[in-house]
mmCIF file of N, CA and C in Angstrom:
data_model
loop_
_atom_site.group_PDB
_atom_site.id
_atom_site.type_symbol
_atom_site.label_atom_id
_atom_site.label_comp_id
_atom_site.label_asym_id
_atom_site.label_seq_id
_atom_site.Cartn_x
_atom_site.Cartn_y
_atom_site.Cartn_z
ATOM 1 N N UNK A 1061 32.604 -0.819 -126.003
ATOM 2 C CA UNK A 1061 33.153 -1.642 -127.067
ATOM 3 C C UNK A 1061 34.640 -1.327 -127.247
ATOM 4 N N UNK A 1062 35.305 -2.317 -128.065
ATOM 5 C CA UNK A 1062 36.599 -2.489 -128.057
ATOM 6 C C UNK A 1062 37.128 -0.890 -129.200
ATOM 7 N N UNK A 1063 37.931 -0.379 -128.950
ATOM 8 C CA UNK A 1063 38.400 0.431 -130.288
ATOM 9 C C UNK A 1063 38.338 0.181 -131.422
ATOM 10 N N UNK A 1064 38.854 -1.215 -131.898
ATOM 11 C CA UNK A 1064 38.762 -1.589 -133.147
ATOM 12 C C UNK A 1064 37.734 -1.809 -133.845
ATOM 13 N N UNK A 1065 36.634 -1.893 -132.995
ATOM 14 C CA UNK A 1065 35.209 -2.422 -133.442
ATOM 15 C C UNK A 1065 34.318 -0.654 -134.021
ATOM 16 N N UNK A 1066 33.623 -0.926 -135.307
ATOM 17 C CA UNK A 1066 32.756 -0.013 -135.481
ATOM 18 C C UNK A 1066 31.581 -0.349 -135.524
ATOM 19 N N UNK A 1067 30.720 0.728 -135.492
ATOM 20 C CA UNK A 1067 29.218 0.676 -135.728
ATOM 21 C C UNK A 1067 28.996 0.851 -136.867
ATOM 22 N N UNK A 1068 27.552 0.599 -137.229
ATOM 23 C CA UNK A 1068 27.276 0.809 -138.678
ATOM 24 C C UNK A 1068 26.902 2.146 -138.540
ATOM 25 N N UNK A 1069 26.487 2.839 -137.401
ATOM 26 C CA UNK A 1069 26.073 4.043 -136.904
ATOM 27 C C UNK A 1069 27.359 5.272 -136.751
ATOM 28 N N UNK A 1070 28.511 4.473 -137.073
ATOM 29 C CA UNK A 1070 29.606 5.177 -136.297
ATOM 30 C C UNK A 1070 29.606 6.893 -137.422
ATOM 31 N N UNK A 1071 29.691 7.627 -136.561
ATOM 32 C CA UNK A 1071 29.703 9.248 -137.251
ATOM 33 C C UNK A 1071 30.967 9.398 -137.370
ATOM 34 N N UNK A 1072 32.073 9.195 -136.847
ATOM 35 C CA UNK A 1072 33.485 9.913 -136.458
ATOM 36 C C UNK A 1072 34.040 9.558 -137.860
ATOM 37 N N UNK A 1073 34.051 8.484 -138.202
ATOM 38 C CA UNK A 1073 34.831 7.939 -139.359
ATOM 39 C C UNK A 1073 34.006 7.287 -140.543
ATOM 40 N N UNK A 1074 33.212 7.935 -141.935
ATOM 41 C CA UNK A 1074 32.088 7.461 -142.214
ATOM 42 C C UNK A 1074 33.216 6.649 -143.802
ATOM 43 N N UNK A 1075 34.071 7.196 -143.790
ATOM 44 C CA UNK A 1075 35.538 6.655 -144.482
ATOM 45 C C UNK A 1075 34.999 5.005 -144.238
ATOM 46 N N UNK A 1076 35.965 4.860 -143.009
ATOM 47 C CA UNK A 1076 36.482 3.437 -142.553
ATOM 48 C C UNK A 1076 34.985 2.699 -142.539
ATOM 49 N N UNK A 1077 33.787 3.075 -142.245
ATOM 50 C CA UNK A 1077 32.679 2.417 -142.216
ATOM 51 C C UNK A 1077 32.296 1.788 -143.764
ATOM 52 N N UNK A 1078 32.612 3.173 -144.757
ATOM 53 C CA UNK A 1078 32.294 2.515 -146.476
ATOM 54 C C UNK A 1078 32.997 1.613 -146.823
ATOM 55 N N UNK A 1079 34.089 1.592 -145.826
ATOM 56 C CA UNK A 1079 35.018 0.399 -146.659
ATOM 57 C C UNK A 1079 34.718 -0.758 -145.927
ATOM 58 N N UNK A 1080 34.084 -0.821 -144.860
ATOM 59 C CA UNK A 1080 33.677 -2.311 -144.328
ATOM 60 C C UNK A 1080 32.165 -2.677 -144.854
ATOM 61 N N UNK A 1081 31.027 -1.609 -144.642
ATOM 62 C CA UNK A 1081 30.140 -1.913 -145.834
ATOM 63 C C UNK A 1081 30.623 -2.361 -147.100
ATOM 64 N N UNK A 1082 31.377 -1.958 -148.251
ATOM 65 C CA UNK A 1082 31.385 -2.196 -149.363
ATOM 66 C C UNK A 1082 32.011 -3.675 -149.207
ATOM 67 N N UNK A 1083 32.609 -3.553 -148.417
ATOM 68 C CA UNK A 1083 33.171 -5.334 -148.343
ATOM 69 C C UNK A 1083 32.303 -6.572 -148.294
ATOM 70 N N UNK A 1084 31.382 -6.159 -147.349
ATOM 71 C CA UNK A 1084 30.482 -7.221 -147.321
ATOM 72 C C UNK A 1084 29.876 -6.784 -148.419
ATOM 73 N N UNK A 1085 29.266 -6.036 -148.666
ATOM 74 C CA UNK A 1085 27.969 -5.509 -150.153
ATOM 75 C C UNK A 1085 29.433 -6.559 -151.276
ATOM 76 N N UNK A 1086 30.230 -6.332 -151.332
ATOM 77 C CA UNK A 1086 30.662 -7.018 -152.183
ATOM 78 C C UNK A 1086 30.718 -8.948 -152.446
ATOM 79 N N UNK A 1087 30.558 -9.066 -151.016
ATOM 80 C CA UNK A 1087 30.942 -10.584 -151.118
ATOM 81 C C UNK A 1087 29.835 -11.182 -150.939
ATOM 82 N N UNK A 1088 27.895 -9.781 -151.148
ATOM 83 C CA UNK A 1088 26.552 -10.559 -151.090
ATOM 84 C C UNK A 1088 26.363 -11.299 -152.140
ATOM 85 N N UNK A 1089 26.583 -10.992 -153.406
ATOM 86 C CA UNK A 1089 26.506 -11.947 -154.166
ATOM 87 C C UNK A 1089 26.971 -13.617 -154.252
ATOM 88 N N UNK A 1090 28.007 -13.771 -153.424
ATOM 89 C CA UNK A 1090 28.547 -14.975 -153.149
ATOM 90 C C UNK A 1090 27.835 -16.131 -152.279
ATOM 91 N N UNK A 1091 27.086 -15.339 -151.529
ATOM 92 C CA UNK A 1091 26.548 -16.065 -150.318
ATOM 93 C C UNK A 1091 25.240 -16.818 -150.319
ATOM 94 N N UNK A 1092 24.660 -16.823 -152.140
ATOM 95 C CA UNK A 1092 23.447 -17.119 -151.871
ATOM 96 C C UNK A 1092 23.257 -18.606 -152.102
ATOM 97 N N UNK A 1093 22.474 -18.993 -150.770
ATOM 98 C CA UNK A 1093 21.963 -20.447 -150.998
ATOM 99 C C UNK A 1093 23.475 -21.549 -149.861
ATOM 100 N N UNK A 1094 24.256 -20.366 -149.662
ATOM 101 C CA UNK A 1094 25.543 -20.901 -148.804
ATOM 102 C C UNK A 1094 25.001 -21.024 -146.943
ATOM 103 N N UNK A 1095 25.846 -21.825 -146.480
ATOM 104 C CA UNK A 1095 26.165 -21.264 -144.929
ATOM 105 C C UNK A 1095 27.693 -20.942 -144.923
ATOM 106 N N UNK A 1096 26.945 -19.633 -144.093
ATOM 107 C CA UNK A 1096 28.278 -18.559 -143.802
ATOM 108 C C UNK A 1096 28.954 -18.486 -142.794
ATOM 109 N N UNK A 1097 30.062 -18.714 -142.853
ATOM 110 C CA UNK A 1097 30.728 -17.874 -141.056
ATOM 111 C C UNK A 1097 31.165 -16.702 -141.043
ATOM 112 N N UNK A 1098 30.600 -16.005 -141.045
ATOM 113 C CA UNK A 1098 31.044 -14.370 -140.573
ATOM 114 C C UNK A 1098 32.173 -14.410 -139.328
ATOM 115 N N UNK A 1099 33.445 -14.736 -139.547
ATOM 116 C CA UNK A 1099 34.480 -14.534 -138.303
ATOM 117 C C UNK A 1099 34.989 -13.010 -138.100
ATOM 118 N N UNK A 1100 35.232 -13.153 -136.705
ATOM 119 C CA UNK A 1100 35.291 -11.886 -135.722
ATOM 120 C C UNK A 1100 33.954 -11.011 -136.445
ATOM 121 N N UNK A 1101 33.051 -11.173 -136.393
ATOM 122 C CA UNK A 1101 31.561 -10.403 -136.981
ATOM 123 C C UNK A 1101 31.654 -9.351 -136.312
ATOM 124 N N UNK A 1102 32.451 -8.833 -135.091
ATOM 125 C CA UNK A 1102 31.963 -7.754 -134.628
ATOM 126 C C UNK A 1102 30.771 -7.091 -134.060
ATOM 127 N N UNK A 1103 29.821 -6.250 -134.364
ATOM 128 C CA UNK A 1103 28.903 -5.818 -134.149
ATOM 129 C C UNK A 1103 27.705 -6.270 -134.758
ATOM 130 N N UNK A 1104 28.006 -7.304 -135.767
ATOM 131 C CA UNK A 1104 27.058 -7.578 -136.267
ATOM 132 C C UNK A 1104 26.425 -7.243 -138.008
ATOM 133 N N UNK A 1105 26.798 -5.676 -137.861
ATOM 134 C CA UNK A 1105 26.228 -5.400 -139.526
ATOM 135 C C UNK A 1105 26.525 -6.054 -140.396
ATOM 136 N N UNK A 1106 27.969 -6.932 -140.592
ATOM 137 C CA UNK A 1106 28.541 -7.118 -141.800
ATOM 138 C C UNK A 1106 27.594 -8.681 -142.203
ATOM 139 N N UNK A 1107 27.109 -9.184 -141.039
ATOM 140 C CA UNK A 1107 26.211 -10.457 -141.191
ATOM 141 C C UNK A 1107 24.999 -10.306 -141.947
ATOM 142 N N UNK A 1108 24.476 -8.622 -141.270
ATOM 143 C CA UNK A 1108 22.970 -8.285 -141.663
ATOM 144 C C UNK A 1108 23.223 -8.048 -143.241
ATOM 145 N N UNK A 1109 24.023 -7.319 -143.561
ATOM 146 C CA UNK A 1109 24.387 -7.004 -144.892
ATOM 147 C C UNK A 1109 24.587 -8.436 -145.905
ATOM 148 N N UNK A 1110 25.132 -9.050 -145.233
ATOM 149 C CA UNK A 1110 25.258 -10.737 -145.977
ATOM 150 C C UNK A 1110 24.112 -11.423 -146.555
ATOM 151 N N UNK A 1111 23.295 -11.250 -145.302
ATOM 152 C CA UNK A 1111 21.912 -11.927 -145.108
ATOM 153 C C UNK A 1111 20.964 -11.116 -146.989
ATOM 154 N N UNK A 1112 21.487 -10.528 -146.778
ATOM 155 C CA UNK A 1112 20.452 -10.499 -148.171
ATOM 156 C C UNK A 1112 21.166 -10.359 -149.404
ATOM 157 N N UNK A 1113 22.068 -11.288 -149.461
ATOM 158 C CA UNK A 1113 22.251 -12.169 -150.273
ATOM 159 C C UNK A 1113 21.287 -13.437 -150.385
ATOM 160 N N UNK A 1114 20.872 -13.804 -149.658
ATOM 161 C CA UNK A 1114 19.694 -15.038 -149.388
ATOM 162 C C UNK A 1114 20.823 -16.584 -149.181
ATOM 163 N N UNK A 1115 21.350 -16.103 -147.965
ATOM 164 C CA UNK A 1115 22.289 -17.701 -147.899
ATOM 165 C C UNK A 1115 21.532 -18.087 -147.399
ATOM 166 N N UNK A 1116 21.793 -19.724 -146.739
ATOM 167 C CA UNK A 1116 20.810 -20.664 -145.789
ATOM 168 C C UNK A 1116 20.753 -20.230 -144.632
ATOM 169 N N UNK A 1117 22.065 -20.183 -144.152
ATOM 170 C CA UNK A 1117 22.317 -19.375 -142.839
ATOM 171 C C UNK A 1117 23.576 -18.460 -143.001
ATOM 172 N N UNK A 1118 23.727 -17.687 -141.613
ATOM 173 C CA UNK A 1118 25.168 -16.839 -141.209
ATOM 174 C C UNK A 1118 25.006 -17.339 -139.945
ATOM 175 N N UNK A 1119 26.003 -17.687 -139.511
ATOM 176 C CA UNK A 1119 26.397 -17.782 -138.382
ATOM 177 C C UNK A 1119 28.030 -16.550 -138.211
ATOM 178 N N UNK A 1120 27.416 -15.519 -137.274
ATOM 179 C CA UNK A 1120 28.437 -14.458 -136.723
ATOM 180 C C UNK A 1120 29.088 -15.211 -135.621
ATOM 181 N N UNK A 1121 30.300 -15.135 -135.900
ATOM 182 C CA UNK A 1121 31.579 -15.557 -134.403
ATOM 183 C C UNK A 1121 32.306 -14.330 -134.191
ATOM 184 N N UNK A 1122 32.102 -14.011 -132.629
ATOM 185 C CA UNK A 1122 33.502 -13.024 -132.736
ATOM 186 C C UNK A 1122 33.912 -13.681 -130.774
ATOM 187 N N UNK A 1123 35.024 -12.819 -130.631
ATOM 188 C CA UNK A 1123 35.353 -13.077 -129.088
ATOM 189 C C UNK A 1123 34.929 -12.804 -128.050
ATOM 190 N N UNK A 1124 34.479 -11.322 -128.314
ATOM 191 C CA UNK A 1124 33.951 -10.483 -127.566
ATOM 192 C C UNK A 1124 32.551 -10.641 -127.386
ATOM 193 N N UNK A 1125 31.823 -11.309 -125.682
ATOM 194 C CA UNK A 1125 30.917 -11.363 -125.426
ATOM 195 C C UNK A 1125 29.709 -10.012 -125.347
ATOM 196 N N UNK A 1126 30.629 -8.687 -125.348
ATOM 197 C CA UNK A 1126 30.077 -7.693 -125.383
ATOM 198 C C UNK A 1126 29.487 -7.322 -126.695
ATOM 199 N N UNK A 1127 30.332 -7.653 -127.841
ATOM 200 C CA UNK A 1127 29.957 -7.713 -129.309
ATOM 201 C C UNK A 1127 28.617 -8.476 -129.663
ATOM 202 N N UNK A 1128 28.675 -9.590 -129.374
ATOM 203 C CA UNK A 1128 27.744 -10.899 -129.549
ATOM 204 C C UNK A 1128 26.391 -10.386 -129.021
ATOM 205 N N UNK A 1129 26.778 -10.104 -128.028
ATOM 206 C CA UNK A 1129 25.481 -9.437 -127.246
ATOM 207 C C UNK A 1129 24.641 -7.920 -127.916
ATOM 208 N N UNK A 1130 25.461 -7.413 -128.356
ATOM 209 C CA UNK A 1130 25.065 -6.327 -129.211
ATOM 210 C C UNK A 1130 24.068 -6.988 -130.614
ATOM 211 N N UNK A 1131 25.286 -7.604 -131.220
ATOM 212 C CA UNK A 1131 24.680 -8.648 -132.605
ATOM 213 C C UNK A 1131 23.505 -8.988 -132.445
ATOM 214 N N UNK A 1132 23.497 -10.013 -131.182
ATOM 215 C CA UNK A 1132 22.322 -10.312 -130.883
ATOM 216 C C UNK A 1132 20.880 -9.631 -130.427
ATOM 217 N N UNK A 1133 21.074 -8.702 -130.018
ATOM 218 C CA UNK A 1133 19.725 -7.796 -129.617
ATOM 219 C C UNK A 1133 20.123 -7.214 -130.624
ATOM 220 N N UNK A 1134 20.823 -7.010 -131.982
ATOM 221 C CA UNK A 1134 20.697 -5.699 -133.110
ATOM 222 C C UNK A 1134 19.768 -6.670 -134.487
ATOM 223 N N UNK A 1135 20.550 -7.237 -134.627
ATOM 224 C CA UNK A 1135 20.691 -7.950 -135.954
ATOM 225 C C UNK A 1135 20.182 -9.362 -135.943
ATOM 226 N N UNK A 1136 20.118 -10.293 -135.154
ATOM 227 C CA UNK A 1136 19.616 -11.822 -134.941
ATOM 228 C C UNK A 1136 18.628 -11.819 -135.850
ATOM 229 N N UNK A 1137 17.447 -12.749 -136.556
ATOM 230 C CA UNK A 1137 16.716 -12.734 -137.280
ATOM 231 C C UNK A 1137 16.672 -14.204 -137.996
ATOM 232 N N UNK A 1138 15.505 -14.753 -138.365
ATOM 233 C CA UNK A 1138 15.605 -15.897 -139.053
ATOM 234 C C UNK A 1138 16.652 -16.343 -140.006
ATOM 235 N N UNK A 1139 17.703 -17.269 -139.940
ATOM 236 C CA UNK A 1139 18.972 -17.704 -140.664
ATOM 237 C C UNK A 1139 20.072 -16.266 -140.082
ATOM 238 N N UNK A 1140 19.978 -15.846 -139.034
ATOM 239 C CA UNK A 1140 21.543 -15.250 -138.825
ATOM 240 C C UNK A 1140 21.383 -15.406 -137.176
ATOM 241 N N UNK A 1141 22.184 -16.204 -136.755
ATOM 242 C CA UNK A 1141 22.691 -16.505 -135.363
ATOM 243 C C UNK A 1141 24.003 -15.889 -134.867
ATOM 244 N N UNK A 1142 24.343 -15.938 -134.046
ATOM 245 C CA UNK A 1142 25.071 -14.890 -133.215
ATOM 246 C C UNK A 1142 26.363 -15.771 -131.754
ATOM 247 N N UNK A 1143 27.279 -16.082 -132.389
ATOM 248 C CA UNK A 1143 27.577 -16.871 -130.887
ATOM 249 C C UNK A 1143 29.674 -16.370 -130.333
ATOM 250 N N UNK A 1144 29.552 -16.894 -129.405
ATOM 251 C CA UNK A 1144 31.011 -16.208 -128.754
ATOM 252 C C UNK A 1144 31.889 -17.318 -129.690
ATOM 253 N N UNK A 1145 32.941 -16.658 -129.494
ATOM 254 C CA UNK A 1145 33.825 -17.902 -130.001
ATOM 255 C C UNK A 1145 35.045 -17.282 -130.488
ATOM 256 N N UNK A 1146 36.234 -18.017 -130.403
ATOM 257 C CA UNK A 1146 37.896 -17.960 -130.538
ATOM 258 C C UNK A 1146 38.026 -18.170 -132.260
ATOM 259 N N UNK A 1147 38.207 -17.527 -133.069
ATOM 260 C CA UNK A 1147 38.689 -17.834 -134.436
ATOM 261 C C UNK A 1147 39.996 -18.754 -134.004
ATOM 262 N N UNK A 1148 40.745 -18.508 -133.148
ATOM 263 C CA UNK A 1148 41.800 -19.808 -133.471
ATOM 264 C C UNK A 1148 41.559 -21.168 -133.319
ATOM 265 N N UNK A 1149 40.914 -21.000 -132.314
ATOM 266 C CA UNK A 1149 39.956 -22.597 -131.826
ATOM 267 C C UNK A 1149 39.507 -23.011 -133.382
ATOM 268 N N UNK A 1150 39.383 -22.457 -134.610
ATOM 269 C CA UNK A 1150 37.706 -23.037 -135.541
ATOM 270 C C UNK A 1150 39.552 -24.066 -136.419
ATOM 271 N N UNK A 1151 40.902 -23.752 -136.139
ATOM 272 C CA UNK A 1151 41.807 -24.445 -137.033
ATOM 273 C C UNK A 1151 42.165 -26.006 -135.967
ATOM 274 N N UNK A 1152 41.073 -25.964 -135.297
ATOM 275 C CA UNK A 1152 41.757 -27.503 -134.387
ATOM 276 C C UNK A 1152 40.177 -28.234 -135.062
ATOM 277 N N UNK A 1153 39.692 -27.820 -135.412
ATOM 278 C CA UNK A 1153 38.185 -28.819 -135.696
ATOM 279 C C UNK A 1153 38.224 -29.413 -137.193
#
């Protein structure tokens, strides 16, 4: 995986991990009954963490096919999908 990317597992830095948990834990309340785009999702957790908020769906985008692929065998589950994709591409649609 890329450097920038963490795990929800990550030991080295349990700092930088609370502050990307608490981010999403913060914005579960928002999501319920919504569809979501989780952009650059990364690894995935910050979707799983979303998800119970009870939106309709999440849909995770990030670039990295290696990411997606992780997401997907980690986290996938009824209403959270997982797909490749360019965040700059989503400002031409």
């Amino acid at each position: 995986m890329s450097p920038e990317r963490i795990s929800y597992e990550h030991k080295e830095d349990q700092q930088l991990v609370a502050q990307h948990v608490s981010r999403y834990e913060f914005a579960q309340p928002y999501v319920k009954d919504k569809i979501v785009a989780d952009i650059a999702c990364g690894n995935g957790y910050g979707s799983s963490i979303l998800h119970r908020g009870n939106p309709k769906r999440i849909v995770g985008i990030d670039i990295s096919g290696e990411a997606i692929s992780y997401s997907s065998g980690r986290f996938e589950k009824q209403g959270i999908e997982f797909l490749q994709g360019d965040a700059k591409l989503l400002s031409s649609m």
